Short mmCIF file of C-alpha atoms and ligand atoms in Angstrom, two decimals:
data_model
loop_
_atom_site.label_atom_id
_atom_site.label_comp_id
_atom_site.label_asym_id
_atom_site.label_seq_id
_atom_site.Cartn_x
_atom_site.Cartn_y
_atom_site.Cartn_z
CA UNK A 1 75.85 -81.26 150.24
CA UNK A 2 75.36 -79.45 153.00
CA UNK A 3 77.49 -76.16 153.47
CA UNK A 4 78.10 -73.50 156.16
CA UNK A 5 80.42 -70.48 156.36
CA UNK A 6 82.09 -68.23 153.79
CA UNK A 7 82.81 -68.25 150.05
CA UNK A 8 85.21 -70.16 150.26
CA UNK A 9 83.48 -73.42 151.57
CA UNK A 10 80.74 -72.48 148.99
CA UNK A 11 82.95 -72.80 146.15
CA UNK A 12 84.81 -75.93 147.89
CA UNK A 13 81.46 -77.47 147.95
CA UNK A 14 80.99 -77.24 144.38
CA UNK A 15 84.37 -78.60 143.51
CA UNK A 16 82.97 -81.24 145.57
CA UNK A 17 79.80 -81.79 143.73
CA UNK A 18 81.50 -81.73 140.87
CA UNK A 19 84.19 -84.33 141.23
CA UNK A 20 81.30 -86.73 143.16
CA UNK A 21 79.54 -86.05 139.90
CA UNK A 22 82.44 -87.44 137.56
CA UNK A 23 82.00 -90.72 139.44
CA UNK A 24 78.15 -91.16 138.63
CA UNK A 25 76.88 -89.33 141.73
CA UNK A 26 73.59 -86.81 141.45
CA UNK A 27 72.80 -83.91 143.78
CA UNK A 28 69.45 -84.44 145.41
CA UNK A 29 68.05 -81.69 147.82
CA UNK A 30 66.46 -84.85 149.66
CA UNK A 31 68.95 -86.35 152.36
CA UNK A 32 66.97 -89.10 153.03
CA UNK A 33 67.35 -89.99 149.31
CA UNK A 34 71.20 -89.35 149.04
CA UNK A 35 73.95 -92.36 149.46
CA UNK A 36 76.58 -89.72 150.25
CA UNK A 37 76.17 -86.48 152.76
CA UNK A 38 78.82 -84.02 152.74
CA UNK A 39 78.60 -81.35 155.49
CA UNK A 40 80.93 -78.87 154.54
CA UNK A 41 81.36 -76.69 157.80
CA UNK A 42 83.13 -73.26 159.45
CA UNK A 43 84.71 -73.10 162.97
CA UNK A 44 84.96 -69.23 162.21
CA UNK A 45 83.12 -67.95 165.47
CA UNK A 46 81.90 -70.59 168.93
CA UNK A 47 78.34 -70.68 167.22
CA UNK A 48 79.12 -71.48 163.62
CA UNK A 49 80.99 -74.54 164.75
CA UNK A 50 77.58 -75.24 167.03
CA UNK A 51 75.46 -74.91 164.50
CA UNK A 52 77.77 -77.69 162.16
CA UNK A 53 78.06 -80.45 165.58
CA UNK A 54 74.43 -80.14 165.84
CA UNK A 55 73.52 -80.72 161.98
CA UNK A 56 75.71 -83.84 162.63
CA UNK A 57 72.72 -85.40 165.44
CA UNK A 58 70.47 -84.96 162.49
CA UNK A 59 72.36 -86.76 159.86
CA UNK A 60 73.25 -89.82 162.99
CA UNK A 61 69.37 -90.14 162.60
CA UNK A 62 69.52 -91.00 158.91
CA UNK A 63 72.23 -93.38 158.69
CA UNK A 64 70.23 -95.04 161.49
CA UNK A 65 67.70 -95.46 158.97
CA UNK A 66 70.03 -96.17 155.76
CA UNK A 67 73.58 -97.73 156.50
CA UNK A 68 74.64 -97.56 153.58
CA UNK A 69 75.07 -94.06 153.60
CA UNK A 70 78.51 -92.54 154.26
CA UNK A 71 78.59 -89.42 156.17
CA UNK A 72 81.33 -87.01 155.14
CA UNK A 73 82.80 -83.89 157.20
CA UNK A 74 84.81 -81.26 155.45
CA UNK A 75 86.00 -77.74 156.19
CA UNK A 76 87.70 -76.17 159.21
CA UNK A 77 85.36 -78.26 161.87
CA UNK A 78 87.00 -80.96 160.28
CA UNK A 79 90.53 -79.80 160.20
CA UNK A 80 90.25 -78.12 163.95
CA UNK A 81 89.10 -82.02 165.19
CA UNK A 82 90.16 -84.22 163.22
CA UNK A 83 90.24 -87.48 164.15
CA UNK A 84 88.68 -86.86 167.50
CA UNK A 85 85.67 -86.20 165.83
CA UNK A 86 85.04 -89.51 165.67
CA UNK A 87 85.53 -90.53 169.36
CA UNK A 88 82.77 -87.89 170.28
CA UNK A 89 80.56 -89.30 166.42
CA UNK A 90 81.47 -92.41 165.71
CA UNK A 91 78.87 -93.03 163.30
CA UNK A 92 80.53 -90.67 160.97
CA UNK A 93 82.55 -92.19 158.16
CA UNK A 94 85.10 -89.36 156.63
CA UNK A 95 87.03 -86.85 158.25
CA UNK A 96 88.62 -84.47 155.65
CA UNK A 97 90.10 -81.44 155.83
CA UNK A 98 90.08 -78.15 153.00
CA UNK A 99 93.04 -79.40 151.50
CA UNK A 100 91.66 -83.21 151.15
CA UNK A 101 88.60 -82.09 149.11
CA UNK A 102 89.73 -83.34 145.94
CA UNK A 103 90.39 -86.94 147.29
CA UNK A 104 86.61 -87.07 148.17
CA UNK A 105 85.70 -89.84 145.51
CA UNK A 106 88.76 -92.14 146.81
CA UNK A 107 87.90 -91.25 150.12
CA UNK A 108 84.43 -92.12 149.80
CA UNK A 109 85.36 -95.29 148.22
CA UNK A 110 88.01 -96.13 151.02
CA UNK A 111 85.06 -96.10 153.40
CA UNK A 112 82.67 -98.33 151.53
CA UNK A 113 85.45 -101.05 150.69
CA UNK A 114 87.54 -100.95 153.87
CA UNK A 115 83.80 -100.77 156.05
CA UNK A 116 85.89 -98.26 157.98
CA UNK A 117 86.16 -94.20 158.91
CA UNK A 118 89.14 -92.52 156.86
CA UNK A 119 90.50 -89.21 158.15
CA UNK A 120 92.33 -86.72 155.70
CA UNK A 121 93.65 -84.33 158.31
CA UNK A 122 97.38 -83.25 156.90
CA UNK A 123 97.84 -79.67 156.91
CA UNK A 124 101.21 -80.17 154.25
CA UNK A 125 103.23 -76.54 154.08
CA UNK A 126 104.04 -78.02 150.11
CA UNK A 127 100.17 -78.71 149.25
CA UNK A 128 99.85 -77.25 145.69
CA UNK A 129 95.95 -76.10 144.69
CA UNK A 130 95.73 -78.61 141.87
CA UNK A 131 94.35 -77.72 138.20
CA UNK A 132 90.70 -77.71 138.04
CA UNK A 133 88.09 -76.94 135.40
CA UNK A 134 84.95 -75.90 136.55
CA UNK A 135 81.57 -77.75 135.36
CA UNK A 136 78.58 -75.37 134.47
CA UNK A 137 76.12 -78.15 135.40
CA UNK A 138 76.16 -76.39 139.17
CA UNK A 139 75.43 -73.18 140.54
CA UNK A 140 74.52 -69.79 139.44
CA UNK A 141 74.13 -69.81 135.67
CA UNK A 142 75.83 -66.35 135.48
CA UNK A 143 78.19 -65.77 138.65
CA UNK A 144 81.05 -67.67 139.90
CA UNK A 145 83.44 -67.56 142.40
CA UNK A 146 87.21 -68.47 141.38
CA UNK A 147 89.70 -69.48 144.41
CA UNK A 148 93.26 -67.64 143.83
CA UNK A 149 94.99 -68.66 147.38
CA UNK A 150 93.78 -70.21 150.09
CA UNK A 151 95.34 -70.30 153.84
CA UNK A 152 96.44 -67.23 155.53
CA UNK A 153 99.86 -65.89 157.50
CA UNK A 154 98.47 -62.93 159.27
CA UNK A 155 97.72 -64.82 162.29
CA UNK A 156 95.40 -62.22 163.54
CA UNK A 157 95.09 -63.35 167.26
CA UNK A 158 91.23 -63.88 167.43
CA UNK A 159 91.28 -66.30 164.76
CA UNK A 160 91.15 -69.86 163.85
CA UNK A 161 92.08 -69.51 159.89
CA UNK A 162 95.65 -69.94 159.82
CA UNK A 163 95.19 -73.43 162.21
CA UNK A 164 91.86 -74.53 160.08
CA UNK A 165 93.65 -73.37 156.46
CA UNK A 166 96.98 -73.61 157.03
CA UNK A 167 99.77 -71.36 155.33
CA UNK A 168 99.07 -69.47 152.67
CA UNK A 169 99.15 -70.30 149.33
CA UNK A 170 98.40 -69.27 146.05
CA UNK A 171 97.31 -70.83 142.87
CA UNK A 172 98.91 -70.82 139.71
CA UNK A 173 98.28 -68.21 137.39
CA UNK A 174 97.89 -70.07 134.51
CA UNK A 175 95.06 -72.84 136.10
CA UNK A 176 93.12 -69.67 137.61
CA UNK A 177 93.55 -67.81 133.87
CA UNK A 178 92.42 -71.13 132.29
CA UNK A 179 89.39 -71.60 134.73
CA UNK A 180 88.37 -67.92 134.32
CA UNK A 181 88.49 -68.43 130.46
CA UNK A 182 86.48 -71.40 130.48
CA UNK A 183 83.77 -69.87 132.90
CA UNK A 184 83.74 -66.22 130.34
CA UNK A 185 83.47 -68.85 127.23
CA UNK A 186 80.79 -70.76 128.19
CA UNK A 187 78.69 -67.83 129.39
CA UNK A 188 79.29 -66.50 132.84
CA UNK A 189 78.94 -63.06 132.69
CA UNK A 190 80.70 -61.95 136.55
CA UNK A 191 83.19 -63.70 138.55
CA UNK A 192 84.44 -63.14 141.73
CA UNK A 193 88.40 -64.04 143.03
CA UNK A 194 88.51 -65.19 146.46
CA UNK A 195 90.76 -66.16 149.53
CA UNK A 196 91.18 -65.53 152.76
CA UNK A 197 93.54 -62.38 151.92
CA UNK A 198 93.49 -61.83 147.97
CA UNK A 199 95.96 -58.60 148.30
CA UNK A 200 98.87 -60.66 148.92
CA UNK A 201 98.15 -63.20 145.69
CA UNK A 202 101.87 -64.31 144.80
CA UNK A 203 103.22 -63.43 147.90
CA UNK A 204 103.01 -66.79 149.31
CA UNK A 205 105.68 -69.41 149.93
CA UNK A 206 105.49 -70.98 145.88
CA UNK A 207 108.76 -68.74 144.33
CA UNK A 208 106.81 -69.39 140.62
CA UNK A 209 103.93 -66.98 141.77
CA UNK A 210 105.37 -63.62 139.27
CA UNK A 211 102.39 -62.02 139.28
CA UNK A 212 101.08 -59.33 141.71
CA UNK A 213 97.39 -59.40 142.35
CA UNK A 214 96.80 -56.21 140.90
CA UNK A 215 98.37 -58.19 137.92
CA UNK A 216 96.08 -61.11 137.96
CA UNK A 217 93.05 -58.57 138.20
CA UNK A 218 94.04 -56.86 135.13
CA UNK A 219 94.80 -60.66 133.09
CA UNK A 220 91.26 -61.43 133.96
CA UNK A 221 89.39 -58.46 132.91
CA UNK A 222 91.29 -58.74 129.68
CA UNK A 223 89.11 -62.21 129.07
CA UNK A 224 86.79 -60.75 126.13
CA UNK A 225 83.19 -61.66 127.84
CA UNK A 226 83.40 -60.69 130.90
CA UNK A 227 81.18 -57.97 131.90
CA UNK A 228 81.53 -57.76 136.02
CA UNK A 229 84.76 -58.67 138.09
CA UNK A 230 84.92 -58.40 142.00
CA UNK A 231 86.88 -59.73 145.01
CA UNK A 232 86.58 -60.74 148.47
CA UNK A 233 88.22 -60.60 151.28
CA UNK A 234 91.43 -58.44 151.74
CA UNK A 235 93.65 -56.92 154.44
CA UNK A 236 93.91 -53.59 155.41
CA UNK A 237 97.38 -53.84 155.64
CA UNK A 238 98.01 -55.17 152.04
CA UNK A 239 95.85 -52.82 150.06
CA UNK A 240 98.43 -50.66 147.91
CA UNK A 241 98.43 -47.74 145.26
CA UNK A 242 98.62 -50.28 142.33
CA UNK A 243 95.40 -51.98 143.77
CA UNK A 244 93.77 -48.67 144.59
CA UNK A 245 94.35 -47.37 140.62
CA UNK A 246 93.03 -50.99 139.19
CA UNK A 247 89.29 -49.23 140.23
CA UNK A 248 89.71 -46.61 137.42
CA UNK A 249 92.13 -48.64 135.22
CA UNK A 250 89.89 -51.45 135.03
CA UNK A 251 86.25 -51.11 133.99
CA UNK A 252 84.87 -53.96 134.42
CA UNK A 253 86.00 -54.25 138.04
CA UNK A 254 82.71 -53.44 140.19
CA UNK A 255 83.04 -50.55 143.14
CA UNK A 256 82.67 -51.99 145.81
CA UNK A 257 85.24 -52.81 148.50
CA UNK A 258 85.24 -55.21 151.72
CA UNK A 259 88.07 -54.21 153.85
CA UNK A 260 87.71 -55.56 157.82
CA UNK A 261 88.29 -52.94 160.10
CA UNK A 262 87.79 -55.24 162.96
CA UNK A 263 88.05 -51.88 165.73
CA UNK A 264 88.42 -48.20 166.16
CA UNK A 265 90.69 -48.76 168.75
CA UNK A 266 94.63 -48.76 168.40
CA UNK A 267 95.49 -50.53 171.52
CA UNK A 268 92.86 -53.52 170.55
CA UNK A 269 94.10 -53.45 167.04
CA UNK A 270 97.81 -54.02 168.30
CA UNK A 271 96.39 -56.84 170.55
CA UNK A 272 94.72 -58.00 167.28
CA UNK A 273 98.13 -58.27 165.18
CA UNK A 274 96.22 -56.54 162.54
CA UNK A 275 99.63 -54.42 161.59
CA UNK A 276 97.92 -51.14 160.95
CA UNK A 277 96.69 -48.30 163.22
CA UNK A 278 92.88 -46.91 162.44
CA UNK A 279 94.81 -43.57 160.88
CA UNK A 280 96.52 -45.72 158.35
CA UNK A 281 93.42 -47.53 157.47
CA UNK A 282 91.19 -44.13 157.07
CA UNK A 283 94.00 -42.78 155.21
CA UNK A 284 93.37 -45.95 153.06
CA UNK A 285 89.88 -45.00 152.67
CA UNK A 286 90.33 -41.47 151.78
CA UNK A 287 92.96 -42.64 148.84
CA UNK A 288 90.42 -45.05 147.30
CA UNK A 289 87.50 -42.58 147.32
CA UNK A 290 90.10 -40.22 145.73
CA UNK A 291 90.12 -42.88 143.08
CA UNK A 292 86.67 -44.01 143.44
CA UNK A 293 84.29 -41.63 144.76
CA UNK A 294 81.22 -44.13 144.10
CA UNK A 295 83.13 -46.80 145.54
CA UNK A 296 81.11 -49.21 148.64
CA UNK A 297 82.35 -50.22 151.41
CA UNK A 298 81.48 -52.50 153.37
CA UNK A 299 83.28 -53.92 156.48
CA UNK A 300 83.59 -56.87 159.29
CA UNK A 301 83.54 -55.60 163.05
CA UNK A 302 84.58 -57.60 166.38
CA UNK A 303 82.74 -56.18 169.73
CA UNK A 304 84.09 -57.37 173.29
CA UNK A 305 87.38 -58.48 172.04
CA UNK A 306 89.66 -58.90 175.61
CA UNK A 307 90.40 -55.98 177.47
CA UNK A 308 87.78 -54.05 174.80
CA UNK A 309 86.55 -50.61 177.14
CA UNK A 310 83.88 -48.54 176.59
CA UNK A 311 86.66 -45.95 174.89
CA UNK A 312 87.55 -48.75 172.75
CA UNK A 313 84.42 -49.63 171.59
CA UNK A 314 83.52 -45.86 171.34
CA UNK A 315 86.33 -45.61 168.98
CA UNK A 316 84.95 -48.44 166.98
CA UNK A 317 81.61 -46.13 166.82
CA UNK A 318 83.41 -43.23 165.32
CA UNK A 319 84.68 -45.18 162.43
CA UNK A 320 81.21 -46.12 161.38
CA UNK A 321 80.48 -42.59 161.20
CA UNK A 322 83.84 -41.43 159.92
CA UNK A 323 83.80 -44.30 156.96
CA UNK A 324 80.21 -44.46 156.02
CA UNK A 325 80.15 -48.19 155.32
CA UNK A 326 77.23 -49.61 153.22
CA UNK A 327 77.10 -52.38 155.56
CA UNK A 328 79.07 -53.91 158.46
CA UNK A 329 79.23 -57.29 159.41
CA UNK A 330 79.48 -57.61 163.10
CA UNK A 331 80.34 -60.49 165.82
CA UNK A 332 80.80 -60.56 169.55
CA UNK A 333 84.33 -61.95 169.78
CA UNK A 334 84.54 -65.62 170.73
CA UNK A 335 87.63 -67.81 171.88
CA UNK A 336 88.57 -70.44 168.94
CA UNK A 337 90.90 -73.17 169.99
CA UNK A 338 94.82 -72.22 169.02
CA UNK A 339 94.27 -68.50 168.64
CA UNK A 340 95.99 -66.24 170.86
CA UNK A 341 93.34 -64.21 172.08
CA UNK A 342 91.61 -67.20 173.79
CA UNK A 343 94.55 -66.86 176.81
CA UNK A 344 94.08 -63.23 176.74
CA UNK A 345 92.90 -61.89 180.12
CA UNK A 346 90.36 -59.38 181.06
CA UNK A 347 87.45 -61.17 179.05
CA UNK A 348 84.50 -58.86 177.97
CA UNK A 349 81.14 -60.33 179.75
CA UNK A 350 78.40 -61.60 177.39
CA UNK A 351 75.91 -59.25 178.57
CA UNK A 352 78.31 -56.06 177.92
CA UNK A 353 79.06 -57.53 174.19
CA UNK A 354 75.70 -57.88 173.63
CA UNK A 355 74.72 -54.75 174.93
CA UNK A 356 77.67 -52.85 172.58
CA UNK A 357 76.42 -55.25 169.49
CA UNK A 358 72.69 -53.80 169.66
CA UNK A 359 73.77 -50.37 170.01
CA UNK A 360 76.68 -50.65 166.64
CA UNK A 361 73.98 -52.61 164.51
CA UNK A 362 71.53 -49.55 164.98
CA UNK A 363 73.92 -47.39 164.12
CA UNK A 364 75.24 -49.27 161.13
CA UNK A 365 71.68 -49.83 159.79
CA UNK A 366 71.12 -45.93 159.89
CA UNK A 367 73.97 -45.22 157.91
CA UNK A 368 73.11 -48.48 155.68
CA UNK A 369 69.63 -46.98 155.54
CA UNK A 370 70.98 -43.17 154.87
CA UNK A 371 73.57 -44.60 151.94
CA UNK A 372 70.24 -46.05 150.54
CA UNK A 373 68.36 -42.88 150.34
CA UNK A 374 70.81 -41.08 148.19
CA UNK A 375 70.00 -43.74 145.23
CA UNK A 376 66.93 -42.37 145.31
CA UNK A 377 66.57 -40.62 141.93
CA UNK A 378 69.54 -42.21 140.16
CA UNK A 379 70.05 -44.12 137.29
CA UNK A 380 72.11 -47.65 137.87
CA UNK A 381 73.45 -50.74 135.79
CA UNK A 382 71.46 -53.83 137.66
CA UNK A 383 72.63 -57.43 136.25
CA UNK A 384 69.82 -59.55 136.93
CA UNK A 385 69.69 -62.41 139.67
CA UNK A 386 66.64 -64.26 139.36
CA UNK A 387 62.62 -63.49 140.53
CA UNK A 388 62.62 -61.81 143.65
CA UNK A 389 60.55 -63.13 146.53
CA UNK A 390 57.64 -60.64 146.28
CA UNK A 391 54.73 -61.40 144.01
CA UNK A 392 53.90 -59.61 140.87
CA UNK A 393 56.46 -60.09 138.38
CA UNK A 394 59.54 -58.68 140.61
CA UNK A 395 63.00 -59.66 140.03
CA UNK A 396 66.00 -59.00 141.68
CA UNK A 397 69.22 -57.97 140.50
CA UNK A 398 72.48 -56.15 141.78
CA UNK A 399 74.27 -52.88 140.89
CA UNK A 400 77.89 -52.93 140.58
CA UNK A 401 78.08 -51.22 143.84
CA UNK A 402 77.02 -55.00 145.15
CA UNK A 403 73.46 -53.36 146.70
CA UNK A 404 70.58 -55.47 145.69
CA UNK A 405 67.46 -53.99 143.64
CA UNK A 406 64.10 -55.41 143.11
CA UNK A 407 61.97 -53.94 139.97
CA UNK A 408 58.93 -55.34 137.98
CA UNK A 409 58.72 -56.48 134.96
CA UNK A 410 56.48 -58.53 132.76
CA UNK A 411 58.97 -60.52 130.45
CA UNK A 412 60.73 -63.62 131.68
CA UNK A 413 64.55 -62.55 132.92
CA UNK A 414 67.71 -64.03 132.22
CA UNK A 415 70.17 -63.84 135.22
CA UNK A 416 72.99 -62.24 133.83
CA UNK A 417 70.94 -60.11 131.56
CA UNK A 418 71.78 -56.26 132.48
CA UNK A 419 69.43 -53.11 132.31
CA UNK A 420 69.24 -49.72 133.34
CA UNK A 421 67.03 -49.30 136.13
CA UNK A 422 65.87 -45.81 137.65
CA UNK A 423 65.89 -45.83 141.78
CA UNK A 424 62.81 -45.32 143.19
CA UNK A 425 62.80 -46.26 146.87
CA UNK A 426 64.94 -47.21 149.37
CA UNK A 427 64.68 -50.31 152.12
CA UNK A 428 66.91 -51.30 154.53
CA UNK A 429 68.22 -53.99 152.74
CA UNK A 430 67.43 -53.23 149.08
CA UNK A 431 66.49 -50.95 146.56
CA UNK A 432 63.11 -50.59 144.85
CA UNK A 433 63.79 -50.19 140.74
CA UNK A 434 61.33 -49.30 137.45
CA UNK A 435 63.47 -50.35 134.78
CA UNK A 436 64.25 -47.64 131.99
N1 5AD B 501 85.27 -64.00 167.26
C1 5AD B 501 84.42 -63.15 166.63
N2 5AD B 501 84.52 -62.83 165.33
C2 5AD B 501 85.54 -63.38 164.64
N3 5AD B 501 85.90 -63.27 163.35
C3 5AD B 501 86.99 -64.04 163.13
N4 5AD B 501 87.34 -64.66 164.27
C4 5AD B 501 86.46 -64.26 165.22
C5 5AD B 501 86.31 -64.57 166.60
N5 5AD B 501 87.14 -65.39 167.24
C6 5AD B 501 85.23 -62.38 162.39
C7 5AD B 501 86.18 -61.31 161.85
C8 5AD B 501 86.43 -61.79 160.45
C9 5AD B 501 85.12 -62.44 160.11
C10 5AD B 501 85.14 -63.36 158.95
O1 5AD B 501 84.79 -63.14 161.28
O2 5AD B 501 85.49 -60.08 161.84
O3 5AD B 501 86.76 -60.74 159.55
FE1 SF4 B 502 92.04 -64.63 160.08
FE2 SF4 B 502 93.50 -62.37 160.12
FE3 SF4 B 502 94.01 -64.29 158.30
FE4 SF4 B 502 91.75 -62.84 158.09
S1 SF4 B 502 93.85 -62.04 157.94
S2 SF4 B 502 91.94 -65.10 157.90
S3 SF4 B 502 91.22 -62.50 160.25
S4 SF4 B 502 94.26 -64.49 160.52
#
């Protein structure tokens, strides 16, 4: 398995894994070993979708080498192409999008019996998520992700997601309650609910959705076990009151917060279809500090979207400084096929957007840096990850607050474990620990 992009392909990658595994299949981390490659990739941004067409000249190599082996393609690369893929790569031997993932085995099969390439490309408005129980043979022994909806109606106009993962839908409450319960009962001690836009869980088109994801959140900290509950990603425009209150309601719901501001700007956020204005959103801010002072945020940016000036982007600036994220993920816009913005005029050069890039980042990692410093001196919960790359007995671990904390210590650690560590120095991407 071979997997690019967000959460969401991470966790589609186990499913994967997992049903390959109910029909006799074993992960190796050698591809010239395996009988079956999946490359599970993201169209996102122009150079993720680069990075998964040229993993496929590697993999054209192998087969070369073994024909037997059938090469799969999965995830929104898939989905965008399709069957054209296979004009361009004819050597590959499934075409499948996000929604075909659980056909994999039969698909796989198909390919071997019928000696020919099988594309699963339908993006159906009436696909149901089906009912799935996780394994614990895979992944993290004490974190999971859970997928709650998947798809997305916003149809922001720089973006690919609602063409790649089609409308949005949401999964039944009872197969996500019975998933979480399984995970909590055989020992997973955090879990996170994802989708493309969690806020609006039960929104989507399937009328049996009753329950609000506020709702959902509350059902799932209720499972007796469960020590640390987050979520990723959400809109802007969909975080409410009831969400906002779930951060003091709910303890075992970690503080931290990724909401995508995207730009400072109100005129690019209009050309955006984001369906907020950058007072709403700091209002938004203001109210969940109100709940949760501790709370971190952390954000995604776009520099040198069309007609972006240098007001624009200076607007952009001021909401690092006005918000205080912990961290900001930020990309020079890029034109994906379907999306609006890609006939937009007035295109920002390369050399401008690279220029504005450098000059956010530095910013960002100063206030990263900063929001670092004022650990310094406290006491924090730390759940325990694994050893840390650094020598001496130093393992890693992560506060609730989601910022990652390396401390020594002789014993052997159990990820999942949780201690109280005291802050002793701050990096720019982690916190140095002596456990208490
Ligand atoms: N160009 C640049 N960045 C993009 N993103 C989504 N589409 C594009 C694009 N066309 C960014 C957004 C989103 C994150 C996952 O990727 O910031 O929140
Ligand atoms: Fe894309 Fe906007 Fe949907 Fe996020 S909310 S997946 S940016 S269309």
């Amino acid at each position: 398995m071979e997997t690019f992009g967000c959460q969401m392909n991470e966790r589609d990658s186990e499913i994967m894994a997992q049903l390959l595994g109910e029909h006799s299949y074993l992960q190796t981390d050698k591809p010239d070993k395996a009988d079956v490659v999946v490359v599970n990739t993201c169209s996102i941004r122009g150079k993720a979708a680069h990075k998964a067409y040229s993993c496929f000249g590697r993999y054209k190599k192998l087969k070369a080498k073994n024909p037997r082996l059938i090469l799969a393609v999965t995830g929104c690369v898939a989905q965008q192409d399709g069957a054209s893929l296979l004009e361009r790569m004819p050597y590959i031997d499934i075409v499948m999008g996000p929604q075909a993932i659980y056909a994999l085995p039969s698909l796989v099969a198909a390919a071997r019996r019928e000696k020919k390439p099988q594309v699963a490309t339908d993006l159906s408005v009436d696909f149901i998520i089906p009912p799935f129980l996780p394994s614990l043979a895979d992944g993290a022994p004490h974190k999971r992700f859970i997928t709650i909806m998947q798809g997305c109606d916003n149809f922001c106009t720089y973006c690919v997601v609602p063409y790649t993962r089609g409308r949005e839908i949401s999964r039944s409450f009872t197969d996500i309650m019975a998933e979480a319960t399984q995970l909590v009962n055989q020992g997973i001690q955090e879990l996170t609910l994802i989708g493309q836009n969690v806020n609006s869980y039960g929104k989507g088109r399937d009328g049996r959705q009753s329950k609000s994801f506020p709702e959902l959140l509350r059902s799932v900290a209720a499972i007796d076990g469960l020590q640390r509950l987050r979520f990723t990603t959400s809109h802007p425009k969909d975080l409410s009151e009831e969400l906002m209150r779930c951060f003091i309601e709910i303890p075992s719901l970690c503080p931290h917060f990724h909401l995508p501001v995207q730009s400072g700007s109100n005129i690019i956020l209009q050309r955006m279809n984001r369906k907020y204005t950058i007072e709403t959103y700091l209002d938004k801010v203001a109210r969940l500090r109100k709940y949760r002072p501790d709370i971190a945020l952390t954000t995604d940016i776009i520099i040198g979207f069309p007609g972006e000036t240098d007001d624009d982007f200076a607007a952009t600036m001021q909401v690092l400084d006005k918000v205080r994220y912990h961290g900001a993920y930020s990309f020079k816009y890029s034109d994906r096929p379907n999306a609006k913005a890609a006939d937009f005029p007035d295109k920002v050069t390369e050399e401008i957007k690279s220029e504005r890039l450098a000059r956010l980042q530095v910013r960002q990692n100063e206030i990263s840096l900063a929001l670092k410093q004022v650990e310094i001196g406290k006491t924090v919960e730390v759940m325990v990850e694994g050893a840390s790359k650094a020598p001496d007995n130093q393992w890693s671990g992560r506060t609730g607050a989601n910022q990652i904390v390396n401390f020594a210590c002789a014993a052997k650690l159990t990820p999942g474990q949780l201690f109280v560590v005291k802050i002793v120095d701050a990096c720019q991407n982690s916190l140095r620990g002596q456990m208490i």
